[in-house]
Coordinates of C-alpha atoms and ligand atoms in Angstrom, one line a residue:
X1 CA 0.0 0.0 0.0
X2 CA 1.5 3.4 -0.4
X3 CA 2.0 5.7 2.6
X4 CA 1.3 9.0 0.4
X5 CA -0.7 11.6 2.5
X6 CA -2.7 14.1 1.8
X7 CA -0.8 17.1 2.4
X8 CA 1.8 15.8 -0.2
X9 CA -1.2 14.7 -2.7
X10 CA -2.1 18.2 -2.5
X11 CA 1.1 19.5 -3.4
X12 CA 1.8 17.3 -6.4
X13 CA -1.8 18.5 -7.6
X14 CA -0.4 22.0 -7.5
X15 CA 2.5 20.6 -9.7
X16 CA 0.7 19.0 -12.0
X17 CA -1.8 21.8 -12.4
X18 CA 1.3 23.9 -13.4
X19 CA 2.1 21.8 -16.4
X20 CA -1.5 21.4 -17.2
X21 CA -2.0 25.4 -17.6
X22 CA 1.5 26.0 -19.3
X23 CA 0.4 23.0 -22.2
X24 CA -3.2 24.6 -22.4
X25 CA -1.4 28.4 -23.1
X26 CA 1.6 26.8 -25.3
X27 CA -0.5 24.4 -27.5
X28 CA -2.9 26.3 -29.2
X29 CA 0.0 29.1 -29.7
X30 CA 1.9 26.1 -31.6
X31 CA -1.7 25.2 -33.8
X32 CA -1.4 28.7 -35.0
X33 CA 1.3 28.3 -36.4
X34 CA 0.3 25.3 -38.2
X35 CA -2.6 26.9 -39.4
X36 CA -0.1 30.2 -41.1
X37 CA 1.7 27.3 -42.5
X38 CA -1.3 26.0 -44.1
X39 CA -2.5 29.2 -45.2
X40 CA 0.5 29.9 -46.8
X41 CA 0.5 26.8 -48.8
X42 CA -3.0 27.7 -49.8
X43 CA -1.9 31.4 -50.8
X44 CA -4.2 33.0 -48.0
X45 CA -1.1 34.6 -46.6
X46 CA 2.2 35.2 -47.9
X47 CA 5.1 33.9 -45.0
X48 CA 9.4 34.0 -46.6
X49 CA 10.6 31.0 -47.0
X50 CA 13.3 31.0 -43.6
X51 CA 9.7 32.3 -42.1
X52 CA 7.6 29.3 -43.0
X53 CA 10.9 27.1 -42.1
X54 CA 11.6 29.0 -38.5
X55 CA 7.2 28.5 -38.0
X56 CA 7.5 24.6 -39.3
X57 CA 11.2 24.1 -37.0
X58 CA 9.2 25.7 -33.6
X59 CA 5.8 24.1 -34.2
X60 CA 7.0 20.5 -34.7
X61 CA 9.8 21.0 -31.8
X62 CA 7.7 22.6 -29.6
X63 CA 4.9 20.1 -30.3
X64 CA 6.5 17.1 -29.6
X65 CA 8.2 18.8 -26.6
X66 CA 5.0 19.8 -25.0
X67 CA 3.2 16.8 -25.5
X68 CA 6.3 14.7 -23.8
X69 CA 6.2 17.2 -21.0
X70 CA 2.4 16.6 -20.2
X71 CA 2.6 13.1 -21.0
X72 CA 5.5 12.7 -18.5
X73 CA 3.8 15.2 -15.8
X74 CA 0.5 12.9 -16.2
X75 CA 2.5 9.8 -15.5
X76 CA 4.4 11.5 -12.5
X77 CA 1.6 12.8 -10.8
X78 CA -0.2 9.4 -11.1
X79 CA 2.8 7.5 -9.8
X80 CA 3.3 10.3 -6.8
X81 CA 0.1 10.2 -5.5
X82 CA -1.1 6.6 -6.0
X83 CA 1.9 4.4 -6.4
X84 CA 5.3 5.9 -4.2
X85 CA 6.5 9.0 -3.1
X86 CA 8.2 11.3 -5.4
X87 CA 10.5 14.2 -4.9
X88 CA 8.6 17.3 -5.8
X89 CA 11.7 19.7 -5.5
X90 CA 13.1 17.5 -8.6
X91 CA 10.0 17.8 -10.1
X92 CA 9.8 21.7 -10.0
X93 CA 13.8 21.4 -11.3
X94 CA 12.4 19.6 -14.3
X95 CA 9.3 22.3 -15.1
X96 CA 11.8 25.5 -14.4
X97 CA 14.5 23.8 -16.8
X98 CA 12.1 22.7 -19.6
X99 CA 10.1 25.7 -19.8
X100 CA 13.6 27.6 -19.5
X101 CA 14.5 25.5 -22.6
X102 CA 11.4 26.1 -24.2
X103 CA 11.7 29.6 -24.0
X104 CA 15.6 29.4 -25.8
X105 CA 14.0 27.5 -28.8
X106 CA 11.2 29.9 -29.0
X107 CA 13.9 32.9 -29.2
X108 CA 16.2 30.3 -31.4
X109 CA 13.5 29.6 -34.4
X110 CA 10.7 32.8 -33.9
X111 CA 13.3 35.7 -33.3
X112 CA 16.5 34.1 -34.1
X113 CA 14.7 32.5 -37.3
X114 CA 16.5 29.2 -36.8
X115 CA 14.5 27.3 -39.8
X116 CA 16.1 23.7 -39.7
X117 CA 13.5 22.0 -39.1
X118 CA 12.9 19.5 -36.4
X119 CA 15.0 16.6 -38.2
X120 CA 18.5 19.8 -39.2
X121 CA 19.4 17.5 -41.9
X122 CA 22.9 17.4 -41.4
X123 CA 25.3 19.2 -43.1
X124 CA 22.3 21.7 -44.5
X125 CA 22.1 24.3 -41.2
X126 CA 26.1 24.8 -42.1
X127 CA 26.1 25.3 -45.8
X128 CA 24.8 28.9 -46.6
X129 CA 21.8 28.9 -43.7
X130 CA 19.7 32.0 -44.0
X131 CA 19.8 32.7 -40.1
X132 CA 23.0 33.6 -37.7
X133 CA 25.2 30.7 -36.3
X134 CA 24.2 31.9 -32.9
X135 CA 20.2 30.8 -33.5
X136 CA 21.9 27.6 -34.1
X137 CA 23.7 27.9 -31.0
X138 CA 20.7 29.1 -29.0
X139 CA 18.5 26.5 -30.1
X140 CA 20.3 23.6 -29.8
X141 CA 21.7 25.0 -26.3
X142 CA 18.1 25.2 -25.7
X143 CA 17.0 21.4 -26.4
X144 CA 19.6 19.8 -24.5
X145 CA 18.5 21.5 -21.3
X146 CA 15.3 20.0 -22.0
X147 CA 16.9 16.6 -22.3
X148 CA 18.9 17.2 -19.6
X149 CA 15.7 17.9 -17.7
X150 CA 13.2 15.1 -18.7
X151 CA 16.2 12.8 -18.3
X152 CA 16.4 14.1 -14.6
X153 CA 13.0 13.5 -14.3
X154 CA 13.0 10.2 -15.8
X155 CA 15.9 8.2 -13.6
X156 CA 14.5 9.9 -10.9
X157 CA 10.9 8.2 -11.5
X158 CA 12.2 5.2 -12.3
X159 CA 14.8 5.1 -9.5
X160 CA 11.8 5.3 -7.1
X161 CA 9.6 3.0 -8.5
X162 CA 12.3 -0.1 -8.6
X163 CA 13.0 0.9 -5.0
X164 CA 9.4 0.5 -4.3
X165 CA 9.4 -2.9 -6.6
X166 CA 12.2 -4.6 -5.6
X167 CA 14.5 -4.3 -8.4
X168 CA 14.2 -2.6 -12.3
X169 CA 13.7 -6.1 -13.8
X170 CA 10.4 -6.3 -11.8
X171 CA 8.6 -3.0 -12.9
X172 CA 9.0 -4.8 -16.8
X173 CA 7.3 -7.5 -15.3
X174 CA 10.0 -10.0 -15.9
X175 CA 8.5 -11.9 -12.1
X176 CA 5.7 -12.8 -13.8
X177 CA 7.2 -15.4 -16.2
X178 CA 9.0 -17.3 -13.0
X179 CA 6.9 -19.4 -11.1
X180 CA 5.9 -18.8 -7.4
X181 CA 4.2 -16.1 -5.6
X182 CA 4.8 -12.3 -6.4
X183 CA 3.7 -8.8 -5.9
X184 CA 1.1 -7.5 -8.0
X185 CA 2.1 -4.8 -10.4
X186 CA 0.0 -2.2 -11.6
X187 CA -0.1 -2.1 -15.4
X188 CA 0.8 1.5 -15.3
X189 CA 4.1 1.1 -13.9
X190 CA 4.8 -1.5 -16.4
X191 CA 3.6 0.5 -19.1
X192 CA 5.3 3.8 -17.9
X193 CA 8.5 1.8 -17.8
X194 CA 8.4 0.5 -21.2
X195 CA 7.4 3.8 -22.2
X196 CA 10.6 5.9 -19.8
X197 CA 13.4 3.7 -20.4
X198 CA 14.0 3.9 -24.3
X199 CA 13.2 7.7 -23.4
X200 CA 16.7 7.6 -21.4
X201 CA 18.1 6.3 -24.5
X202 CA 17.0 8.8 -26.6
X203 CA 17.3 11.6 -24.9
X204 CA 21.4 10.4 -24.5
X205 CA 21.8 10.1 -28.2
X206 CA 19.8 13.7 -29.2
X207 CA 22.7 15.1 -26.4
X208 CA 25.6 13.4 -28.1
X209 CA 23.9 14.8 -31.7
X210 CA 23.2 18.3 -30.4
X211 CA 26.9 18.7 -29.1
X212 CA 28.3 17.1 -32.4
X213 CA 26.1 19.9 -33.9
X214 CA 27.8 22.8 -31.3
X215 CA 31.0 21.9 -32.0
X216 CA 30.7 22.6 -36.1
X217 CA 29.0 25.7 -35.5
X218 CA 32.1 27.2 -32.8
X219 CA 34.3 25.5 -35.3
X220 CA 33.2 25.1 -38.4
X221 CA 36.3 22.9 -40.3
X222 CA 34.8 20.1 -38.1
X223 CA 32.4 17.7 -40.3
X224 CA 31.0 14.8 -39.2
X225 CA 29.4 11.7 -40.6
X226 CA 25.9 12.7 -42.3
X227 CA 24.8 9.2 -42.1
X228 CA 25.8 8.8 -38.8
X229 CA 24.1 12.1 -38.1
X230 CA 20.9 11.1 -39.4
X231 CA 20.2 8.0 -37.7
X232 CA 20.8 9.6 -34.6
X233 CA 18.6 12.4 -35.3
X234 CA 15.6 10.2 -36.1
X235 CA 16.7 7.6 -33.7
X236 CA 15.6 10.6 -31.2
X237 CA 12.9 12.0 -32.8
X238 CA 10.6 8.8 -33.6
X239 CA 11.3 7.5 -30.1
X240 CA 10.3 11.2 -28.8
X241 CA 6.8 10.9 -30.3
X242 CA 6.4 7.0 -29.7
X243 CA 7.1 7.2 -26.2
X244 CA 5.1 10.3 -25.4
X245 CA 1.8 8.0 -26.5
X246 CA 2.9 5.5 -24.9
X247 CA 2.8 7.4 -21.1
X248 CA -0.4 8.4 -22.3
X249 CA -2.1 4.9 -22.9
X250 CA 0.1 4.1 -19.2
X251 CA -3.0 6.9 -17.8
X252 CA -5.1 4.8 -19.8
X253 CA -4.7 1.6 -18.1
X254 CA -4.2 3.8 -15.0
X255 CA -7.4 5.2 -15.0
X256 CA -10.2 3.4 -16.9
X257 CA -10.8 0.8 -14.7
X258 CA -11.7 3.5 -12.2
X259 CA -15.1 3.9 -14.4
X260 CA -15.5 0.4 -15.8
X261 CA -15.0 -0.4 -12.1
X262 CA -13.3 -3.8 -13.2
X263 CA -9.4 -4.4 -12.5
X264 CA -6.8 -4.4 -15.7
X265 CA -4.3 -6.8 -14.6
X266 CA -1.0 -7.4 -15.4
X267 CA -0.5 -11.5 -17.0
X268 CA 2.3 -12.8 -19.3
X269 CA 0.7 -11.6 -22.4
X270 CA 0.2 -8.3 -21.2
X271 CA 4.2 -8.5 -20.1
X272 CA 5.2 -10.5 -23.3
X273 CA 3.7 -7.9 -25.2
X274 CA 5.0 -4.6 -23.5
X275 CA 8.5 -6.4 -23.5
X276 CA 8.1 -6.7 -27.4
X277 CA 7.4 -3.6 -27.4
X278 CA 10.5 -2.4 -25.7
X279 CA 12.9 -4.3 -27.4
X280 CA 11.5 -3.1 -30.8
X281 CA 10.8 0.2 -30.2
X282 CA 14.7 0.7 -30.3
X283 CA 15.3 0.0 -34.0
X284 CA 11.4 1.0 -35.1
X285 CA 13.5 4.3 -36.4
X286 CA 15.1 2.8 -39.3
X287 CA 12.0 2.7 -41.7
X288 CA 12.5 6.5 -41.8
X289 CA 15.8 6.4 -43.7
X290 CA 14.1 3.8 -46.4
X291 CA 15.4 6.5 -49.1
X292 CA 18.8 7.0 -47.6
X293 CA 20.7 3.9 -50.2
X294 CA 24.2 4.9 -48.7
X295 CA 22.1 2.5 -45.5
X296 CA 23.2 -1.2 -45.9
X297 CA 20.0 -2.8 -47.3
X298 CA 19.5 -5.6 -44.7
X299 CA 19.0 -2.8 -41.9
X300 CA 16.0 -1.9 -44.7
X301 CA 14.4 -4.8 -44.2
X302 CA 15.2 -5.0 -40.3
X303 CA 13.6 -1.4 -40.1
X304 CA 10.4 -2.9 -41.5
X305 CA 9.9 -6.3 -39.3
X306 CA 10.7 -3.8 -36.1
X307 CA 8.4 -1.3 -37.0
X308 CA 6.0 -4.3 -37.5
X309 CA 7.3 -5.6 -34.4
X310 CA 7.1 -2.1 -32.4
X311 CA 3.6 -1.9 -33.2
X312 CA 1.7 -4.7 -33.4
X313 CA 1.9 -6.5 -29.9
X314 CA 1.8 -3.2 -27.6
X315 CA -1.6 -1.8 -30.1
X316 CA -3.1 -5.0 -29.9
X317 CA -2.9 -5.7 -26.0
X318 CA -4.3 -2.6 -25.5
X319 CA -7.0 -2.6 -28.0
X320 CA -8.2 -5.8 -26.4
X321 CA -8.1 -4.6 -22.7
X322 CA -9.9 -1.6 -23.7
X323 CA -12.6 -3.9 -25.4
X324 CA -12.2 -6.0 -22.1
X325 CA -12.7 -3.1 -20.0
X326 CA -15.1 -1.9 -21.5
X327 CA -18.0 -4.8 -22.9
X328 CA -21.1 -4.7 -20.7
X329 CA -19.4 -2.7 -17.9
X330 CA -22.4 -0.3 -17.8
X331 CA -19.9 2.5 -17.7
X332 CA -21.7 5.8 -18.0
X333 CA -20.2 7.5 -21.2
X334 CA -18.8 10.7 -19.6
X335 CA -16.2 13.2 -21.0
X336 CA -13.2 10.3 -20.1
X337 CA -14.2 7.5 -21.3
X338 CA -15.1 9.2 -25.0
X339 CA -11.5 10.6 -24.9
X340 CA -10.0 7.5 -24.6
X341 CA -12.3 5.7 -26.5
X342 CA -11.9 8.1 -29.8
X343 CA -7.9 8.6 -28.7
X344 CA -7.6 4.6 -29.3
X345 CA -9.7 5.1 -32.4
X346 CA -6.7 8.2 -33.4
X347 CA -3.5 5.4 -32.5
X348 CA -5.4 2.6 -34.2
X349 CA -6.5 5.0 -37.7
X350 CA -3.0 6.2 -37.1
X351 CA -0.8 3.1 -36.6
X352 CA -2.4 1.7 -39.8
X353 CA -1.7 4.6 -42.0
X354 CA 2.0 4.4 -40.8
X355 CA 2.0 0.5 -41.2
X356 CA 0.9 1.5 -44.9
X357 CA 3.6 3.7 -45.2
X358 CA 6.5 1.2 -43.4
X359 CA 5.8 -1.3 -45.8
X360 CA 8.7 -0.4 -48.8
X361 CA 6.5 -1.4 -51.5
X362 CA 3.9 1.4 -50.8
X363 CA 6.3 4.1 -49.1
X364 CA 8.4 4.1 -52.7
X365 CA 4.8 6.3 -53.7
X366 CA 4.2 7.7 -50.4
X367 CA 7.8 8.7 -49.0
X368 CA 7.8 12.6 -48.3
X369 CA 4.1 13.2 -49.6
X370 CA 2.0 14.4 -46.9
X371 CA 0.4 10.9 -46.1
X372 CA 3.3 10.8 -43.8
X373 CA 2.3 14.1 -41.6
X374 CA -1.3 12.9 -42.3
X375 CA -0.6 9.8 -40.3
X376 CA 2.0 11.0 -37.3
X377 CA -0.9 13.8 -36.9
X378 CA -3.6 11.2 -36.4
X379 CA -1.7 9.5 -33.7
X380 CA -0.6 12.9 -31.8
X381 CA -3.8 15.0 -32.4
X382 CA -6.4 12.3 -32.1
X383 CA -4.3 10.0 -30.0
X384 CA -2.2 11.1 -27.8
X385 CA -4.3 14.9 -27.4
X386 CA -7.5 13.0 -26.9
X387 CA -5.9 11.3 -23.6
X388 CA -4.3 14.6 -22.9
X389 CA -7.8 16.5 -22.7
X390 CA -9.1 13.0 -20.8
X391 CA -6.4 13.6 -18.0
X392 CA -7.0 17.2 -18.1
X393 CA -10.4 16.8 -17.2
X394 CA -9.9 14.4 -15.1
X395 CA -7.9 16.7 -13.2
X396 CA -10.1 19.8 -13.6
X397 CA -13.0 18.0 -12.3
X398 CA -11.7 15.8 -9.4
X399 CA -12.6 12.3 -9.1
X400 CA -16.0 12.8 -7.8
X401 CA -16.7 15.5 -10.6
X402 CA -15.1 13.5 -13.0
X403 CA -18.3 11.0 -13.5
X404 CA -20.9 14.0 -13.8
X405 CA -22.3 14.8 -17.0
X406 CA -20.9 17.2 -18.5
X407 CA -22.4 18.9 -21.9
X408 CA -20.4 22.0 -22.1
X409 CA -17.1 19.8 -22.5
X410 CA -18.6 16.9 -24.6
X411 CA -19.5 20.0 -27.0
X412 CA -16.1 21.0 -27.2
X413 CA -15.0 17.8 -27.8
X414 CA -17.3 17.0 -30.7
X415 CA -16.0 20.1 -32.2
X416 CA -12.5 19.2 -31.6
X417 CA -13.0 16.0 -33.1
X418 CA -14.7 16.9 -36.6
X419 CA -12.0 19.9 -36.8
X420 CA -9.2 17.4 -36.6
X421 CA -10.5 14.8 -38.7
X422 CA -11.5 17.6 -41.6
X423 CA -8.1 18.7 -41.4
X424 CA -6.4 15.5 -41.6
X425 CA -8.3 14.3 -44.4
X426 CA -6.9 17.0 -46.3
X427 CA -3.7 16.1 -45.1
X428 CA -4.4 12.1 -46.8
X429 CA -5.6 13.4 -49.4
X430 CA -2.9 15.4 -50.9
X431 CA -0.9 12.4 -49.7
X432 CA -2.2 10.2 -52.2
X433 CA -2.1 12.8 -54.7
X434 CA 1.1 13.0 -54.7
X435 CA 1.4 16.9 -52.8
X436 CA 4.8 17.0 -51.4
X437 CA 5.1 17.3 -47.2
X438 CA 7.6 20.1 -46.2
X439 CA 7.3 22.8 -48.8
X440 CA 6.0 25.9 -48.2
X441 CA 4.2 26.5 -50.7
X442 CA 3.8 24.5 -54.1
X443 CA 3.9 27.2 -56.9
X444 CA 7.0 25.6 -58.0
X445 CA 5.8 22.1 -59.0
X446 CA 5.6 21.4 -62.7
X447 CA 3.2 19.0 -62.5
X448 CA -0.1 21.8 -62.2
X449 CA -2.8 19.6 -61.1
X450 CA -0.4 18.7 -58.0
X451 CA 0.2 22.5 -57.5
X452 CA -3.9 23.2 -57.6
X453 CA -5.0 20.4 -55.7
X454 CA -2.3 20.8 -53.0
X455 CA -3.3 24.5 -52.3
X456 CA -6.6 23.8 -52.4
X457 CA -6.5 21.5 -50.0
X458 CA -4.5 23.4 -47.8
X459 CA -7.3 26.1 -48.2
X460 CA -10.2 23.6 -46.8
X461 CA -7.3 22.3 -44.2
X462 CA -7.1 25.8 -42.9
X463 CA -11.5 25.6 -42.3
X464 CA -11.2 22.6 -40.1
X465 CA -8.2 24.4 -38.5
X466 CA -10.7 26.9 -37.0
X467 CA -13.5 24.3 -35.8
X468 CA -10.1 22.7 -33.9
X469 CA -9.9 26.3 -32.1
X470 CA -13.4 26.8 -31.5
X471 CA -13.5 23.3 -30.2
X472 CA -10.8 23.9 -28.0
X473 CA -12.2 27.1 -26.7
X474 CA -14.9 25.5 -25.5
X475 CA -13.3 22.7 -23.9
X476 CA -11.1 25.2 -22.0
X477 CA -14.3 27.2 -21.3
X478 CA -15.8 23.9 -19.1
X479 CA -12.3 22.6 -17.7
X480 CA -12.0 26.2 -15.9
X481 CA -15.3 26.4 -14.6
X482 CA -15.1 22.9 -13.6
X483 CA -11.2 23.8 -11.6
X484 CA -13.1 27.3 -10.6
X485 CA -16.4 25.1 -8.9
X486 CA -13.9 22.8 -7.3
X487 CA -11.9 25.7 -5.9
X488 CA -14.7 27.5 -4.4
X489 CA -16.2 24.2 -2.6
X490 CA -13.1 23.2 -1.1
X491 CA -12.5 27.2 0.1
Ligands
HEM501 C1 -4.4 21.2 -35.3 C2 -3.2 21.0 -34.9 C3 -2.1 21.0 -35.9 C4 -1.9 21.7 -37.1 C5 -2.9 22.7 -37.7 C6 -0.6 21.3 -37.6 C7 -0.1 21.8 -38.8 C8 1.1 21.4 -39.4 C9 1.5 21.7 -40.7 C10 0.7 22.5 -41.7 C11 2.7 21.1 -40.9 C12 3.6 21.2 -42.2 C13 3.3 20.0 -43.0 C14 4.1 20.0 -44.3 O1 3.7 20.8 -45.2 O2 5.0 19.1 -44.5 C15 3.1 20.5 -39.7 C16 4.2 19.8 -39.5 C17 4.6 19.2 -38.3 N1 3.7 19.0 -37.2 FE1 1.9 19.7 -37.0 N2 0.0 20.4 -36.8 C18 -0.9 20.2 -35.7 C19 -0.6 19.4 -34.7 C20 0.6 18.7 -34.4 C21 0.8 17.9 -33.3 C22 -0.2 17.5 -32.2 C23 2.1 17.5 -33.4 C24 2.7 16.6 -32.4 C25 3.9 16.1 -32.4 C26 2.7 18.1 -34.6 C27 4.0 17.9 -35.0 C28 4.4 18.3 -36.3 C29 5.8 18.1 -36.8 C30 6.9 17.3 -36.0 C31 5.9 18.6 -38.0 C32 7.0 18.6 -39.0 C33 6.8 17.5 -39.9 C34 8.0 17.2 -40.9 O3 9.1 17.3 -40.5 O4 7.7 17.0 -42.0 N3 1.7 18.8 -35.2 N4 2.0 20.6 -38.8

């Protein structure tokens, strides 16, 4: 049993609220952007080029950086105030140094116009950039604080949770597959270990790349390997976004069996799975350097069975433990259970479209079209957000409040939805005809049907775009009355 009090529950709900209002400020900032990206590729507005690059470097950054920081927030506050004891001064240290870093990359892309891109194709930022070597500096200074900080945050979680377990090889669930009698663990510390450790690993390697990337820029007859460069970029960037769903569906199995009111146990497949899952999550990167042929061509086909492998076991546990969960439960369908219901349906419509786009017969059409946005969208936006705005609620309303109607909020949501789905049709649909991701506008393709249909797509994208804002308005609207209500009865 843990031996949390109250006093310190309260204290990591002032944390977590913290995090929870910086991502609500921060996120739909980051959308707008998105959406002056699209309108530019539609011709509604008219961005430079190191413009639309510095919006497109800050918005996928900052993205994926503020989505890991909720996602790892969630997870903390769920393990400090059900499972053991964390320490909230390192937790503080991890929020001051992130958003500190946040702030650098901010000044690095939207003042500094660093426009490399999230992936800096090495050499590129070093051979005539448009921007001073100094927003190079600043941003990359700026994302190794964060690493430094979520890798802090990381041992530190971990480090208490195998003192609580016993031992690291039992929060992975290895004691389940000897025989005799053993503690039970909860599926979210199995899952939020599966999902933390590769983390450790990536956030070492985006270090080692960022300082490799230093060095040229304070001494610039350095070169390195751009091979070498390039698997370590993506080896940190896929992992980034994998994991950060991953301590999202750890909340999942957290917290739905709170309203199914039926236990989610952890049993060798569920361990076998996760396991899978962790070992192939390591090399799941590869399928994104399909095009690179200087890449010996048996890591090609190793990049497709492990992104095969990475996927499959970990989706299809989960799918079925939702199912499991949730068949005949007479759960009421509140806000929570819709989020993660339609958040499973984002990282199953998702995971396909990416499966599509793994296997090398289809991604020889598909490879940098916009199917490959489309599908890493549907994942984050409809995945991983959905269980974002879930927990968010979850923690707005309190767990009484949590299972009371609530209209306002399932309005929102609807709206949300549609929004996100309009615009990420547009997205597959310019995939598959053929409309090129990462250019900022398309008035130089040849081919003119491409070059209308892309920017009239983008046009329609940047509709939906809108209904996503108004839909998040009102969810915002509900989860601060609902935080407001819930101050005032406990004043
Ligand atoms: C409604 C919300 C969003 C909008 C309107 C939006 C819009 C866009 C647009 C227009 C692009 C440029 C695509 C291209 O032409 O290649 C883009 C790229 C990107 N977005 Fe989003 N986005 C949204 C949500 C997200 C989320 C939730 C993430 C989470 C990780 C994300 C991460 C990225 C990344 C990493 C890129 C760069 C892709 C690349 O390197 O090709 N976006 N986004």
């Amino acid at each position: 049993m843990s031996t949390i009090d109250q006093v310190e529950k309260k204290k990591e709900r002032k944390l977590v609220l913290t995090w929870a209002v910086t991502f609500l400020i921060v996120f739909p900032l980051l959308i707008i952007l998105g959406l002056f990206m699209r309108l530019n590729q539609g011709r509604v507005v008219e961005l430079d080029y190191t413009q639309f690059y510095a919006f497109m470097t800050m918005h996928g950054l900052g993205m994926a950086g503020v989505l890991f920081s909720i996602a790892f927030a969630g997870l903390w506050y769920l393990i400090s105030t059900r499972i053991t004891k964390l320490n909230l001064g390192v937790g503080y240290f991890v929020y001051v140094l992130v958003l500190l870093g946040f702030l650098g990359l901010a000044y690095g892309t939207m003042i500094g116009n660093f426009a490399a891109g999230w992936y800096m194709l090495y050499p590129l930022p070093f051979k005539g950039a448009s921007w001073a070597v100094s927003s190079t500096q600043i941003s990359s200074v700026s994302l190794i604080v964060m690493g430094v900080a979520w890798l802090v945050g990381i041992l530190h979680l971990l480090y208490a949770l195998a003192k609580r377990y016993g031992g690291f090889f039992n929060l992975l669930g290895w004691q389940y597959l000897r025989k005799g009698e053993h503690e039970k663990l909860p599926a979210l510390v199995l899952v939020a270990t599966i999902a933390l450790v590769p983390g450790i690993f990536a956030f070492l390697v985006g270090a080692v790349m960022l300082i490799m990337f230093l060095l040229q820029s304070f001494e610039p007859t350095l070169s390195f390997d751009p091979l070498l460069l390039k698997n370590m970029t993506f080896f940190f960037g896929h992992m980034l976004v994998n994991i950060t769903l991953y301590c999202g569906v750890g909340w999942v199995y957290g917290l739905l069996p709170e309203f199914t009111k039926r236990e989610w146990k952890v049993d060798k497949v569920v361990v076998y799975s996760w396991n899978a899952t962790f070992f192939f999550i390591i090399f799941a990167y590869l399928h994104h350097l399909y095009m690179d042929f200087a890449q010996p061509t048996s890591v090609q086909y190793l990049g497709q069975i492990f992104s095969y492998g990475s996927a499959i076991p970990a989706t299809a546990v989960t799918m079925f433990g939702v199912i499991a969960q949730v068949y005949h439960s007479k759960m009421k369908w509140t806000i929570f259970p819709l989020t993660v219901l339609f958040g499973m349906m984002g990282w199953a419509i998702g995971g396909f479209a990416a499966i599509v786009d793994t296997t090398i017969a289809f991604n020889t059409g598909l490879h940098n079209t916009l199917w490959v946005p489309a599908h890493f969208h549907t994942y984050m936006l409809m995945g991983i957000v959905l269980f974002i705005f879930g927990f968010l609620f979850y923690l707005f309303s309190g767990e009484e409040g949590i299972h009371q109607e609530n209209k306002l909020g399932k309005v929102g949501f609807w709206l949300f939805v549609v929004g996100a789905y309009g615009f990420l049709t547009m997205f597959y649909l310019s995939g598959i005809n053929g409309v090129p991701r990462r250019f900022a506008d398309y008035q130089g393709i040849e081919a003119g049907q491409v070059k209308e249909i892309g920017a009239q797509l983008a046009r329609y994208a940047a509709m939906f775009i809108y209904v996503v804002l108004l839909g998040l308005l009102v969810m915002y609207w509900s989860l601060f009355t609902k935080l407001l209500k819930r101050k005032e009865a406990s004043a």
